[in-house]
Tab-separated table of C-alpha atoms and ligand atoms in Angstrom:
chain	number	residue	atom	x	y	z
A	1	UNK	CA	-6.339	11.576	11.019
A	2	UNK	CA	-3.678	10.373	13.574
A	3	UNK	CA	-1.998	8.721	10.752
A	4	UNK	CA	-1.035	11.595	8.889
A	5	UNK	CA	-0.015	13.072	12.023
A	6	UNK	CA	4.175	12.285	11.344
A	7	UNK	CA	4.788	11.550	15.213
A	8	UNK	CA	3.073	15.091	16.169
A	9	UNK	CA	6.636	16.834	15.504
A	10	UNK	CA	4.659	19.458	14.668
A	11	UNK	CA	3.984	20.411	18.247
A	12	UNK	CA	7.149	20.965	18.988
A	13	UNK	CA	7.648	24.002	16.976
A	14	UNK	CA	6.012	27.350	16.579
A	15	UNK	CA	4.460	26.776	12.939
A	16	UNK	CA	3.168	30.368	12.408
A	17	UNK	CA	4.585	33.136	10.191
A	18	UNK	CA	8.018	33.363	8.626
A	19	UNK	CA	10.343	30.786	9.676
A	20	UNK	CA	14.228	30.761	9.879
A	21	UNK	CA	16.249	27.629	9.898
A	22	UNK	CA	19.677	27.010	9.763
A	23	UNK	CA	20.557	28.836	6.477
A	24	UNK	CA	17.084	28.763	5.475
A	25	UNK	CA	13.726	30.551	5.350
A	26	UNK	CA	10.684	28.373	5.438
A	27	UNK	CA	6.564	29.066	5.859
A	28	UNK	CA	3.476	27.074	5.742
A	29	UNK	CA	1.944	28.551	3.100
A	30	UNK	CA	-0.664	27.588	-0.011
A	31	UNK	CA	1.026	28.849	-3.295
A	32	UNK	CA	-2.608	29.642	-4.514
A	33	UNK	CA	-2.195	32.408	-1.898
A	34	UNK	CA	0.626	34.491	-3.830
A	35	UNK	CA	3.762	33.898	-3.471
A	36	UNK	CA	6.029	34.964	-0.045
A	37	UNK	CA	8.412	38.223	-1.489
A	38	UNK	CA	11.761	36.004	0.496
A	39	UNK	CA	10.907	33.275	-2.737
A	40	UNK	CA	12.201	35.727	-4.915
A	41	UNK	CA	15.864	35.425	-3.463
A	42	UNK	CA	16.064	31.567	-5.091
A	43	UNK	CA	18.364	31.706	-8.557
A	44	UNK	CA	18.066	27.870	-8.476
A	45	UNK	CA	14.700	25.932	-8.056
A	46	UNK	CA	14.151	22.497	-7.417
A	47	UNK	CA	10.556	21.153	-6.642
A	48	UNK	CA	8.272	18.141	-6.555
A	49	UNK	CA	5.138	18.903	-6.917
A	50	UNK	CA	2.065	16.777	-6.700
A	51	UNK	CA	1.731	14.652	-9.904
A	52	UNK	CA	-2.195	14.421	-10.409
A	53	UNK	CA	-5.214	15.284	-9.535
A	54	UNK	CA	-5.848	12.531	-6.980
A	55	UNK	CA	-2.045	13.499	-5.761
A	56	UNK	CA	-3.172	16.836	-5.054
A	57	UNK	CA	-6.599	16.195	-2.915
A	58	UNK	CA	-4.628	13.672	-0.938
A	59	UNK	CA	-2.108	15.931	0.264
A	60	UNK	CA	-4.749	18.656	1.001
A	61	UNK	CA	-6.483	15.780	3.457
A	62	UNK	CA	-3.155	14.946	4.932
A	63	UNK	CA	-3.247	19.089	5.782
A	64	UNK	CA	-6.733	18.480	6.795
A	65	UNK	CA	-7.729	21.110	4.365
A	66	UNK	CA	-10.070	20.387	0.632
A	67	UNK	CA	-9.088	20.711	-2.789
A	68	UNK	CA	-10.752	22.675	-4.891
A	69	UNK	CA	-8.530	22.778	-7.854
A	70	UNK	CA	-8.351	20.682	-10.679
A	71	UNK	CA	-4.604	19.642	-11.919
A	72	UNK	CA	-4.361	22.243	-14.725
A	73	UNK	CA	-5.217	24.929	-12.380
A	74	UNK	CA	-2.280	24.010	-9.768
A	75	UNK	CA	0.454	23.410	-12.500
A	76	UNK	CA	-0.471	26.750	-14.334
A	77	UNK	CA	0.080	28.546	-10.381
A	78	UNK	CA	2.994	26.655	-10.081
A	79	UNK	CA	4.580	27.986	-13.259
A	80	UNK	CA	3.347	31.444	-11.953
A	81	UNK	CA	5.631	31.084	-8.938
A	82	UNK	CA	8.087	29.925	-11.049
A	83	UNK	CA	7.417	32.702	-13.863
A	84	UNK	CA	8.236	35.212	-10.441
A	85	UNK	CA	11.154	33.658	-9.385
A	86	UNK	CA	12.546	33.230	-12.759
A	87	UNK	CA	15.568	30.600	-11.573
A	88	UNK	CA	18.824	30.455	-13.554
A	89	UNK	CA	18.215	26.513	-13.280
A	90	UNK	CA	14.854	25.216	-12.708
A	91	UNK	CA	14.793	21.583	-11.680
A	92	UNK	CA	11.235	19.707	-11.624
A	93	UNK	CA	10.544	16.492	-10.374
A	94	UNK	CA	7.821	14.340	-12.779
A	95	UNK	CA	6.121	11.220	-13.026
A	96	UNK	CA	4.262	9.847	-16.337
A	97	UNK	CA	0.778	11.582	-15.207
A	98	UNK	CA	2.791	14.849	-15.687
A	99	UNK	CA	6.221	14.759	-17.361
A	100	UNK	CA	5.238	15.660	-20.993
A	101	UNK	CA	2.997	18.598	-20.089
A	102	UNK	CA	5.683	20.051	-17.447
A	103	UNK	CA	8.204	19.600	-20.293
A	104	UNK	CA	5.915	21.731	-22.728
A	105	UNK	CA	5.943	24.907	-20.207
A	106	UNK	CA	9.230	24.281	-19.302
A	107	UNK	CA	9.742	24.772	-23.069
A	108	UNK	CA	7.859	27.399	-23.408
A	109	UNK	CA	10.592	29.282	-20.840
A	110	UNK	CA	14.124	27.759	-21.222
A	111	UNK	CA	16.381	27.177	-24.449
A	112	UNK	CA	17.201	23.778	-22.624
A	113	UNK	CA	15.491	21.067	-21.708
A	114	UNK	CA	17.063	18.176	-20.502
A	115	UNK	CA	15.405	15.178	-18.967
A	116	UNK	CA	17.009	13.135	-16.461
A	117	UNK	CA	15.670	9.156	-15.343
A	118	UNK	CA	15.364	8.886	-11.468
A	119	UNK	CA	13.615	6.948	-8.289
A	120	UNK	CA	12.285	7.445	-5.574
A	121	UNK	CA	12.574	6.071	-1.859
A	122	UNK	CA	15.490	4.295	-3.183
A	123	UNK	CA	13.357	1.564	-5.395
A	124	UNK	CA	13.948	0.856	-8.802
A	125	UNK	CA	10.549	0.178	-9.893
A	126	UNK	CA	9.568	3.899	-8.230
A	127	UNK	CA	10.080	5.830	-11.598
A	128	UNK	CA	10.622	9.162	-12.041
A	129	UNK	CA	12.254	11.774	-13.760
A	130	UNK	CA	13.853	15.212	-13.327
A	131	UNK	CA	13.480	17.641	-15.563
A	132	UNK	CA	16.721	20.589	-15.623
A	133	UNK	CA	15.745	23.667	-17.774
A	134	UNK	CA	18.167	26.444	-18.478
A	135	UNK	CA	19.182	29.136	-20.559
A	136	UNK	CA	22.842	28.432	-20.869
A	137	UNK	CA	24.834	25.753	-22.351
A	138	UNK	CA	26.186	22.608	-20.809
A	139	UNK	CA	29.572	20.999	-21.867
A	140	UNK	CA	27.564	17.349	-21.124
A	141	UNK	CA	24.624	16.243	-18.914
A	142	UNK	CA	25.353	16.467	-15.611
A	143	UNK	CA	26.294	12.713	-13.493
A	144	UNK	CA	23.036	12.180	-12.081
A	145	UNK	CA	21.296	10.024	-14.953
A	146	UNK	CA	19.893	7.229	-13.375
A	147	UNK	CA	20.381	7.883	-9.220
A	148	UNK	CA	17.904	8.541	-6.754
A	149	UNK	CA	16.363	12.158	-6.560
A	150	UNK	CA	17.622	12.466	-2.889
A	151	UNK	CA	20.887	12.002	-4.466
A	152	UNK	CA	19.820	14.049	-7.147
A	153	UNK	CA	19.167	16.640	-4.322
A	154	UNK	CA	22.489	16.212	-2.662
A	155	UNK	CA	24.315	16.361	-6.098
A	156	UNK	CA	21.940	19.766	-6.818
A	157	UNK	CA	23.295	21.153	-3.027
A	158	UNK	CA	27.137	20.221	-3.969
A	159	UNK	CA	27.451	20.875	-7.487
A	160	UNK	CA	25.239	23.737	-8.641
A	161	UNK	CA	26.840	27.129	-8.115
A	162	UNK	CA	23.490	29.098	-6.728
A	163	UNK	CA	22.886	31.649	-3.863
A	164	UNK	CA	19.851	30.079	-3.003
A	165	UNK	CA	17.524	27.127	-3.845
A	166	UNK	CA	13.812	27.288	-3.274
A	167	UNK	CA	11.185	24.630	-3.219
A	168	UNK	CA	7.311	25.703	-3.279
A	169	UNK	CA	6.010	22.251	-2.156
A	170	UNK	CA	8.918	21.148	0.410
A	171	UNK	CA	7.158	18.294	1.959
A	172	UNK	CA	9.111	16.990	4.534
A	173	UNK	CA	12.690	18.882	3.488
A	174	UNK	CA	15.320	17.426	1.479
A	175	UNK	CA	16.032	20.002	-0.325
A	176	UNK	CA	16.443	22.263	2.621
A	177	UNK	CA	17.981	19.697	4.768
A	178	UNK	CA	20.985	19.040	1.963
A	179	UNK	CA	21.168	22.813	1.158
A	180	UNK	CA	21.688	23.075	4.951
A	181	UNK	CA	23.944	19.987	4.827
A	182	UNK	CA	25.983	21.992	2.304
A	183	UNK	CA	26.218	25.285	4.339
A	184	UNK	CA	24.196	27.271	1.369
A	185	UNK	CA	20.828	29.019	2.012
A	186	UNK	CA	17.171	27.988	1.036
A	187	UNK	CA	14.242	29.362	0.736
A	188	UNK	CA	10.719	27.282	0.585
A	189	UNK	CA	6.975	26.788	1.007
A	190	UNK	CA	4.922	23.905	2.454
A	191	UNK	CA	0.809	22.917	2.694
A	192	UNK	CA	1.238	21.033	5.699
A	193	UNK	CA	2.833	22.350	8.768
A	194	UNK	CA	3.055	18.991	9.997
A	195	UNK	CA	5.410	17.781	6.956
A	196	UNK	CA	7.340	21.044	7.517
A	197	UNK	CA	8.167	20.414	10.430
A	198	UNK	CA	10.265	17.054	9.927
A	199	UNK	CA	12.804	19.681	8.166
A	200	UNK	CA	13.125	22.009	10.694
A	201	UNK	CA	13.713	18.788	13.559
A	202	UNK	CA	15.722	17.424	11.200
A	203	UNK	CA	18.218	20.283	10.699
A	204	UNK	CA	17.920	20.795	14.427
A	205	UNK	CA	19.252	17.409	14.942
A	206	UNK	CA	22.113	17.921	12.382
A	207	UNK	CA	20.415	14.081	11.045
A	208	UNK	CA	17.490	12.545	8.847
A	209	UNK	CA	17.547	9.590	11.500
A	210	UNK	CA	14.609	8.497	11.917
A	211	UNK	CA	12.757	9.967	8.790
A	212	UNK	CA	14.317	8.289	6.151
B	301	SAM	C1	5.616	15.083	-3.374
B	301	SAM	S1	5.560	16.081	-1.978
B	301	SAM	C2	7.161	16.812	-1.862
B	301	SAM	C3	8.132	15.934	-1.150
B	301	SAM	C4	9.412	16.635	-0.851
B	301	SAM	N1	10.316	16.611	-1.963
B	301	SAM	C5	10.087	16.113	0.404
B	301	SAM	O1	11.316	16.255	0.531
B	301	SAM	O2	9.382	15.609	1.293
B	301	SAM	C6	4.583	17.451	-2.499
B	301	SAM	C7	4.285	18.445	-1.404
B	301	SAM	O3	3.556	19.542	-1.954
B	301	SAM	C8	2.729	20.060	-0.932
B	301	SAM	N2	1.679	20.892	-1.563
B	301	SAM	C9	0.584	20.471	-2.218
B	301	SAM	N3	-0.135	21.513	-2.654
B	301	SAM	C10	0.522	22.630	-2.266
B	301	SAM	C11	0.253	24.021	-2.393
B	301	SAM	N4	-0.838	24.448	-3.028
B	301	SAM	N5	1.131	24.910	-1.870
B	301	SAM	C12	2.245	24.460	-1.219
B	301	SAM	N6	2.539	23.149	-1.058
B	301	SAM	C13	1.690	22.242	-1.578
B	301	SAM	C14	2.203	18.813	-0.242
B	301	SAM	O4	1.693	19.068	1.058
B	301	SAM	C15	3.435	17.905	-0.261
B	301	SAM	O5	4.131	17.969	0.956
């Protein structure tokens, strides 16, 4: 288990209960256990969810914890939270084990659609894509065809006129750390304490050194 232990950052930091960072608002929390009422303050969404089945269970065993959902079950709680929160821009994060069925509920909620190419970490043969769905209309796609989803993020933070972004599956924090970076608040939820925890040491440090 030491492996998945992200250099015990963890320990550092009082993981319990409602947490404020920065301009943000943060708990370790399972979205299959509701859905914290400071979510609700997020008009702009952007998550990256686990992809798969297989995707799932592994990030359970990084949280030493055990999956007992199957992949249908997690995205139809996922659109749940996201049915609550009911963002003015809802930006999802996809791979090709889930794009075309996280397209099909996004449809089934927005008037647009629009799908976006993207990596990850940075390497080109890292595919993925990032779905935008809205209810108003866009003069043109925004500039982000093509780039990296932390500069996806980044752009997001900059260029997106919300009050708040949430994430339900922050992981280790970009989106909090470059809503930070861009002085607006965030609101999110995370499995694993011990991936949580990166953000709040990174905003604390003002830096991603060392965790990029
Ligand atoms: C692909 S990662 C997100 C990475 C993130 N964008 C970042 O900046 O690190 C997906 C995250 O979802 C979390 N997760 C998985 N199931 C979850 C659940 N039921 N509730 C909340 N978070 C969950 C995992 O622990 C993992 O950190």
């Amino acid at each position: 288990m030491k492996k998945w232990n992200y250099n015990d950052v963890y320990k550092k930091y009082d993981m319990n209960g409602v947490i404020n960072i920065g301009k943000g608002t943060v708990k370790v929390h399972d979205i299959f256990n509701g859905l914290p009422e400071f979510m609700k303050q997020a008009d702009c969404i952007f998550c990256d969810p686990p992809c798969s089945r297989g995707n799932l269970s592994t990030f359970y065993t990084k949280a030493e914890l055990t999956n007992t959902n199957d992949y249908l079950h997690f995205q139809n709680r996922l659109f749940e939270c996201i049915d609550e929160v009911k963002p003015i821009d809802l930006f999802l994060e996809v791979f090709k084990s889930n794009k075309e069925s996280f397209i099909a509920d996004c449809r089934k909620r927005y008037k647009y659609v629009d799908v976006y190419e993207s990596t990850y970490y940075f390497k080109e043969n890292n595919v993925c894509w990032i779905i935008h769905a809205h209810n108003y209309e866009l003069k043109e796609p925004f500039p982000i065809n093509g780039t990296d989803e932390e500069d996806v993020i980044e752009w997001i933070t900059q260029n997106i006129d919300y009050k708040c972004i949430g994430d339900f599956c922050m992981g280790r924090g970009l989106v909090g750390y470059y809503s930070n970076k861009a002085g607006k608040h965030f609101v999110g939820t995370e499995l694993n304490k011990k991936r949580l925890a990166i953000l709040l040491d990174m905003i604390n440090n003002n830096s991603m050194k060392g965790y990029h």
